[in-house]
Structure formats: C-alpha cells, structure tokens
mmCIF file of C-alpha atoms in Angstrom:
data_model
loop_
_atom_site.group_PDB
_atom_site.id
_atom_site.type_symbol
_atom_site.label_atom_id
_atom_site.label_comp_id
_atom_site.label_asym_id
_atom_site.label_seq_id
_atom_site.Cartn_x
_atom_site.Cartn_y
_atom_site.Cartn_z
ATOM 1 C CA UNK A 1 84.535 78.622 98.451
ATOM 2 C CA UNK A 2 83.443 81.910 96.893
ATOM 3 C CA UNK A 3 79.924 83.009 97.797
ATOM 4 C CA UNK A 4 77.246 83.161 95.112
ATOM 5 C CA UNK A 5 76.832 86.914 95.572
ATOM 6 C CA UNK A 6 80.520 87.595 94.932
ATOM 7 C CA UNK A 7 80.709 85.155 92.029
ATOM 8 C CA UNK A 8 77.676 86.871 90.524
ATOM 9 C CA UNK A 9 79.504 90.216 90.525
ATOM 10 C CA UNK A 10 82.643 88.638 89.090
ATOM 11 C CA UNK A 11 80.731 86.831 86.371
ATOM 12 C CA UNK A 12 78.842 90.032 85.542
ATOM 13 C CA UNK A 13 82.111 91.891 85.063
ATOM 14 C CA UNK A 14 83.589 89.049 83.006
ATOM 15 C CA UNK A 15 80.605 88.885 80.662
ATOM 16 C CA UNK A 16 79.705 92.579 80.385
ATOM 17 C CA UNK A 17 83.270 93.746 79.812
ATOM 18 C CA UNK A 18 84.252 90.623 77.826
ATOM 19 C CA UNK A 19 87.202 89.947 80.102
ATOM 20 C CA UNK A 20 87.486 86.241 79.320
ATOM 21 C CA UNK A 21 87.043 84.652 75.904
ATOM 22 C CA UNK A 22 87.329 81.031 74.748
ATOM 23 C CA UNK A 23 90.948 79.965 74.386
ATOM 24 C CA UNK A 24 92.395 82.640 76.676
ATOM 25 C CA UNK A 25 95.548 81.882 78.637
ATOM 26 C CA UNK A 26 95.394 84.013 81.752
ATOM 27 C CA UNK A 27 98.180 84.736 84.222
ATOM 28 C CA UNK A 28 96.910 85.802 87.645
ATOM 29 C CA UNK A 29 99.172 88.239 89.443
ATOM 30 C CA UNK A 30 99.719 87.034 93.019
ATOM 31 C CA UNK A 31 101.006 89.517 95.575
ATOM 32 C CA UNK A 32 100.096 87.598 98.712
ATOM 33 C CA UNK A 33 97.222 89.888 99.612
ATOM 34 C CA UNK A 34 93.573 88.920 100.018
ATOM 35 C CA UNK A 35 92.531 90.435 96.674
ATOM 36 C CA UNK A 36 94.821 88.412 94.429
ATOM 37 C CA UNK A 37 94.235 85.233 96.409
ATOM 38 C CA UNK A 38 90.467 85.489 96.076
ATOM 39 C CA UNK A 39 90.827 86.352 92.398
ATOM 40 C CA UNK A 40 92.811 83.163 91.791
ATOM 41 C CA UNK A 41 90.243 81.043 93.642
ATOM 42 C CA UNK A 42 87.388 82.671 91.708
ATOM 43 C CA UNK A 43 89.040 82.066 88.327
ATOM 44 C CA UNK A 44 89.734 78.489 89.332
ATOM 45 C CA UNK A 45 86.031 77.999 90.018
ATOM 46 C CA UNK A 46 85.016 79.633 86.731
ATOM 47 C CA UNK A 47 87.535 77.540 84.777
ATOM 48 C CA UNK A 48 85.861 74.352 86.014
ATOM 49 C CA UNK A 49 82.514 75.324 84.525
ATOM 50 C CA UNK A 50 81.369 74.170 81.099
ATOM 51 C CA UNK A 51 80.421 77.699 79.975
ATOM 52 C CA UNK A 52 84.001 78.983 80.329
ATOM 53 C CA UNK A 53 86.950 77.779 78.264
ATOM 54 C CA UNK A 54 90.264 79.205 79.396
ATOM 55 C CA UNK A 55 93.543 78.274 81.048
ATOM 56 C CA UNK A 56 95.047 80.091 84.004
ATOM 57 C CA UNK A 57 98.140 80.074 86.181
ATOM 58 C CA UNK A 58 99.216 82.204 89.111
ATOM 59 C CA UNK A 59 102.433 84.211 88.816
ATOM 60 C CA UNK A 60 104.267 85.857 91.680
ATOM 61 C CA UNK A 61 106.991 88.439 91.220
ATOM 62 C CA UNK A 62 109.609 88.042 93.945
ATOM 63 C CA UNK A 63 110.933 91.603 94.210
ATOM 64 C CA UNK A 64 113.552 90.758 96.860
ATOM 65 C CA UNK A 65 111.767 92.977 99.372
ATOM 66 C CA UNK A 66 113.209 92.546 102.869
ATOM 67 C CA UNK A 67 110.623 91.350 105.361
ATOM 68 C CA UNK A 68 108.298 89.623 102.904
ATOM 69 C CA UNK A 69 106.734 86.649 104.700
ATOM 70 C CA UNK A 70 107.355 84.010 102.066
ATOM 71 C CA UNK A 71 106.501 81.061 104.302
ATOM 72 C CA UNK A 72 103.009 82.401 104.996
ATOM 73 C CA UNK A 73 102.518 83.241 101.325
ATOM 74 C CA UNK A 74 103.518 79.790 100.124
ATOM 75 C CA UNK A 75 101.397 78.190 102.828
ATOM 76 C CA UNK A 76 98.317 80.111 101.676
ATOM 77 C CA UNK A 77 98.855 79.062 98.065
ATOM 78 C CA UNK A 78 99.211 75.437 99.140
ATOM 79 C CA UNK A 79 96.072 75.552 101.292
ATOM 80 C CA UNK A 80 94.035 77.196 98.531
ATOM 81 C CA UNK A 81 95.506 74.814 95.931
ATOM 82 C CA UNK A 82 96.634 77.621 93.642
ATOM 83 C CA UNK A 83 99.200 76.609 91.004
ATOM 84 C CA UNK A 84 101.810 79.285 90.385
ATOM 85 C CA UNK A 85 105.245 80.197 89.141
ATOM 86 C CA UNK A 86 107.732 82.636 90.637
ATOM 87 C CA UNK A 87 109.596 85.301 88.693
ATOM 88 C CA UNK A 88 112.552 86.692 90.659
ATOM 89 C CA UNK A 89 113.799 90.251 90.046
ATOM 90 C CA UNK A 90 115.524 92.580 92.487
ATOM 91 C CA UNK A 91 113.284 95.568 91.807
ATOM 92 C CA UNK A 92 113.482 96.670 95.437
ATOM 93 C CA UNK A 93 117.092 97.837 95.148
ATOM 94 C CA UNK A 94 116.380 99.574 91.842
ATOM 95 C CA UNK A 95 113.366 101.436 93.202
ATOM 96 C CA UNK A 96 115.133 102.490 96.397
ATOM 97 C CA UNK A 97 118.058 103.854 94.386
ATOM 98 C CA UNK A 98 115.732 106.022 92.279
ATOM 99 C CA UNK A 99 113.600 107.445 95.082
ATOM 100 C CA UNK A 100 113.803 111.124 95.905
ATOM 101 C CA UNK A 101 113.683 112.224 99.565
ATOM 102 C CA UNK A 102 110.174 111.717 100.899
ATOM 103 C CA UNK A 103 108.930 110.060 97.708
ATOM 104 C CA UNK A 104 106.541 107.119 98.085
ATOM 105 C CA UNK A 105 107.818 104.116 96.076
ATOM 106 C CA UNK A 106 104.444 102.594 95.173
ATOM 107 C CA UNK A 107 103.937 104.204 91.740
ATOM 108 C CA UNK A 108 107.477 103.477 90.550
ATOM 109 C CA UNK A 109 107.352 99.954 91.950
ATOM 110 C CA UNK A 110 103.985 99.301 90.284
ATOM 111 C CA UNK A 111 105.191 100.381 86.836
ATOM 112 C CA UNK A 112 108.307 98.261 87.098
ATOM 113 C CA UNK A 113 106.349 95.253 88.372
ATOM 114 C CA UNK A 114 103.797 95.550 85.582
ATOM 115 C CA UNK A 115 106.495 95.731 82.922
ATOM 116 C CA UNK A 116 108.210 92.583 84.208
ATOM 117 C CA UNK A 117 104.944 90.652 84.395
ATOM 118 C CA UNK A 118 103.920 91.787 80.918
ATOM 119 C CA UNK A 119 107.240 90.579 79.493
ATOM 120 C CA UNK A 120 106.892 87.252 81.314
ATOM 121 C CA UNK A 121 103.360 86.766 79.996
ATOM 122 C CA UNK A 122 104.493 87.434 76.443
ATOM 123 C CA UNK A 123 107.385 84.973 76.774
ATOM 124 C CA UNK A 124 105.167 82.263 78.265
ATOM 125 C CA UNK A 125 102.265 82.700 75.842
ATOM 126 C CA UNK A 126 99.700 84.276 78.168
ATOM 127 C CA UNK A 127 97.463 86.756 76.368
ATOM 128 C CA UNK A 128 95.890 88.238 79.504
ATOM 129 C CA UNK A 129 97.108 89.306 82.932
ATOM 130 C CA UNK A 130 94.456 89.311 85.668
ATOM 131 C CA UNK A 131 94.927 91.772 88.520
ATOM 132 C CA UNK A 132 93.097 91.936 91.842
ATOM 133 C CA UNK A 133 91.851 95.534 91.687
ATOM 134 C CA UNK A 134 88.405 95.821 93.274
ATOM 135 C CA UNK A 135 85.639 98.426 93.426
ATOM 136 C CA UNK A 136 87.299 100.426 96.202
ATOM 137 C CA UNK A 137 90.461 100.692 94.092
ATOM 138 C CA UNK A 138 88.342 101.912 91.184
ATOM 139 C CA UNK A 139 86.602 104.577 93.263
ATOM 140 C CA UNK A 140 89.879 105.794 94.770
ATOM 141 C CA UNK A 141 91.524 105.923 91.332
ATOM 142 C CA UNK A 142 88.603 107.944 89.981
ATOM 143 C CA UNK A 143 88.953 110.556 92.726
ATOM 144 C CA UNK A 144 92.752 110.621 92.379
ATOM 145 C CA UNK A 145 92.407 111.359 88.673
ATOM 146 C CA UNK A 146 89.684 113.939 89.300
ATOM 147 C CA UNK A 147 91.348 115.853 92.136
ATOM 148 C CA UNK A 148 95.011 115.537 91.184
ATOM 149 C CA UNK A 149 95.008 114.556 87.512
ATOM 150 C CA UNK A 150 92.182 116.901 86.485
ATOM 151 C CA UNK A 151 90.465 114.279 84.384
ATOM 152 C CA UNK A 152 87.436 112.008 84.619
ATOM 153 C CA UNK A 153 89.092 108.626 84.180
ATOM 154 C CA UNK A 154 87.900 105.564 86.116
ATOM 155 C CA UNK A 155 89.902 102.368 86.422
ATOM 156 C CA UNK A 156 89.113 100.198 83.411
ATOM 157 C CA UNK A 157 87.899 96.633 83.713
ATOM 158 C CA UNK A 158 89.852 95.778 80.553
ATOM 159 C CA UNK A 159 93.019 97.492 79.374
ATOM 160 C CA UNK A 160 93.976 96.272 75.891
ATOM 161 C CA UNK A 161 97.568 96.157 74.690
ATOM 162 C CA UNK A 162 99.067 96.030 71.214
ATOM 163 C CA UNK A 163 102.406 94.515 72.244
ATOM 164 C CA UNK A 164 101.660 92.478 75.347
ATOM 165 C CA UNK A 165 98.924 90.863 77.395
ATOM 166 C CA UNK A 166 95.673 92.686 78.000
ATOM 167 C CA UNK A 167 95.071 93.528 81.650
ATOM 168 C CA UNK A 168 91.765 92.350 83.103
ATOM 169 C CA UNK A 169 90.204 93.168 86.483
ATOM 170 C CA UNK A 170 87.456 90.618 87.236
ATOM 171 C CA UNK A 171 86.975 92.001 90.782
ATOM 172 C CA UNK A 172 86.182 95.509 89.551
ATOM 173 C CA UNK A 173 82.572 95.352 90.824
ATOM 174 C CA UNK A 174 83.375 93.703 94.170
ATOM 175 C CA UNK A 175 83.670 95.847 97.306
ATOM 176 C CA UNK A 176 86.790 95.381 99.395
ATOM 177 C CA UNK A 177 84.750 94.657 102.523
ATOM 178 C CA UNK A 178 83.364 91.542 100.844
ATOM 179 C CA UNK A 179 86.858 90.333 100.032
ATOM 180 C CA UNK A 180 87.944 90.983 103.621
ATOM 181 C CA UNK A 181 84.940 89.042 104.911
ATOM 182 C CA UNK A 182 85.829 86.139 102.611
ATOM 183 C CA UNK A 183 89.428 85.985 103.846
ATOM 184 C CA UNK A 184 88.302 86.123 107.471
ATOM 185 C CA UNK A 185 85.577 83.525 107.026
ATOM 186 C CA UNK A 186 87.965 81.032 105.441
ATOM 187 C CA UNK A 187 90.949 82.055 107.601
ATOM 188 C CA UNK A 188 93.064 82.830 104.565
ATOM 189 C CA UNK A 189 96.598 83.780 105.587
ATOM 190 C CA UNK A 190 97.551 86.954 103.728
ATOM 191 C CA UNK A 191 100.821 88.859 103.412
ATOM 192 C CA UNK A 192 100.983 92.650 103.283
ATOM 193 C CA UNK A 193 103.610 94.554 101.334
ATOM 194 C CA UNK A 194 106.531 95.132 103.757
ATOM 195 C CA UNK A 195 107.476 98.360 101.965
ATOM 196 C CA UNK A 196 104.173 100.186 101.476
ATOM 197 C CA UNK A 197 103.214 99.839 105.126
ATOM 198 C CA UNK A 198 106.209 101.983 106.042
ATOM 199 C CA UNK A 199 104.660 104.910 104.166
ATOM 200 C CA UNK A 200 101.396 105.584 106.054
ATOM 201 C CA UNK A 201 100.860 108.991 104.452
ATOM 202 C CA UNK A 202 99.632 108.886 100.876
ATOM 203 C CA UNK A 203 96.956 110.487 98.754
ATOM 204 C CA UNK A 204 95.256 107.145 98.183
ATOM 205 C CA UNK A 205 94.994 106.434 101.909
ATOM 206 C CA UNK A 206 93.638 109.949 102.539
ATOM 207 C CA UNK A 207 91.028 109.422 99.836
ATOM 208 C CA UNK A 208 90.053 106.068 101.318
ATOM 209 C CA UNK A 209 89.206 107.813 104.587
ATOM 210 C CA UNK A 210 87.286 110.508 102.712
ATOM 211 C CA UNK A 211 85.241 107.977 100.728
ATOM 212 C CA UNK A 212 84.554 105.911 103.839
ATOM 213 C CA UNK A 213 83.272 109.099 105.447
ATOM 214 C CA UNK A 214 80.717 109.484 102.675
ATOM 215 C CA UNK A 215 79.098 106.360 104.044
ATOM 216 C CA UNK A 216 77.705 108.437 106.905
ATOM 217 C CA UNK A 217 75.553 110.270 104.347
ATOM 218 C CA UNK A 218 74.736 107.301 102.131
ATOM 219 C CA UNK A 219 75.206 103.741 103.320
ATOM 220 C CA UNK A 220 75.071 102.555 99.691
ATOM 221 C CA UNK A 221 77.787 104.917 98.486
ATOM 222 C CA UNK A 222 79.821 102.161 96.813
ATOM 223 C CA UNK A 223 76.786 100.750 95.067
ATOM 224 C CA UNK A 224 75.959 104.254 93.804
ATOM 225 C CA UNK A 225 79.479 104.828 92.513
ATOM 226 C CA UNK A 226 79.559 101.357 90.951
ATOM 227 C CA UNK A 227 76.430 102.255 88.988
ATOM 228 C CA UNK A 228 77.854 105.632 87.955
ATOM 229 C CA UNK A 229 81.254 104.350 86.834
ATOM 230 C CA UNK A 230 80.241 101.021 85.321
ATOM 231 C CA UNK A 231 76.729 101.446 83.961
ATOM 232 C CA UNK A 232 77.289 98.805 81.275
ATOM 233 C CA UNK A 233 77.548 96.221 84.046
ATOM 234 C CA UNK A 234 74.077 96.899 85.343
#
C-alpha cells in the first residue's frame, strides 16, 4: 500500500539513523491525520519483513477535544487494519484554562500530549514512540529555530531519553506532498485537529508559505534542504 519510493526513504531513515533495532517495542502515535496513519501502515509493512524484528502498536490520546470526528477516525483505523489502544485524558480543558489572551494552544498542547504518551509507553513497556513528523515539519522547525530561536537546530530523526521512550521519526525524509498523494490515492479518511484549525495565524503557517514560495526559484528546494539537514542519510 506504500509506494516503493516512499518506503525507500523511510527505510533509509530507519537504517541511517538507527531508528529501529531488533527487539524494539514501538508505540505509534495516532492523531487521525494523514501523517500518523501512513506511518502506522509503513511500520506494519516493515514489521512483516524478515530483515526487521520489532513489535508495534498504535496509540491514540483522546484529549476530549470538542468536535473531534471519532467515527471517521475509527473507521480509517479499521479500514487500514491498524491495531491501537486509546488513552483518555482531558487535556483540552487544562490547556484552555492556561492560555493567555491570543495565545495559540499548540505548543502547550504538544508538550502535555508528549508527556502523557511517554508515561504510557513506560508503563506498557514500549521503548520507542514513533511520531509522524515529515520533511516539511523538519524544514519549518529549522527556520523557526533560526529566525525566532536564534539557533541552528533541525528536527532530529531520533531523540533519545534517559527516563522514557526514545522518540523516532521514520518519515523525516518524506515530503508532505507525497503523504498527501498517498492519502488521496487510497482514499484514506483523515481527521484534522478541531482546535488548531481555529487559529489560522501562526509562525509555522507563515513559514510554510515562505518555504513554498522558494519553490519558484528552485523546484527541488525540499530535496536540497533534505541533503543539507540530513547528510548522513544520503
């Protein structure tokens, strides 16, 4: 179900950055979006091969967000045959109570979500948490850190941890457009975050438009940045 070209990029990232090792137990974070769904399908395909030895299971954090289309989400998981467990925490109310006027909730929500998933992985014996960050996310994070954080710090393919699961990003070399094409080709029903979409103005969205604009000067801009940020994967 995943094209050879995409699987090649995923396998390259897995091998070059040593994201998956024999005996790993990997939890795949499932948000309902196209990225995490394709990640789960890709890991399922890799797990069936003789040259990979690992276990995996999808995990979805139900954050009690009003408007989340749970029926569509569960239908997609059933269609794609993705096994998963649900962890229920009312983070939505907590985040909303802590927001300052005009503040975008995404960063606070992300930190809280990651902490809950890390704790769940530790309790359930998973040593790695796979997230669906792709190449576009990596490029945007690099520019965010450069322009607003004043540091040269790309998104890492592997983030180790001393007291919890390591975070791995097997899609780090895959462009978002390829993931979108996959979801459209296979008519994968996806669910967007009902909260983030209510905050159209954000630095990350502005940077996405800026980076897309660079494509008018260089059609291979993402390939160039992929080479610059992740030379070990070439």
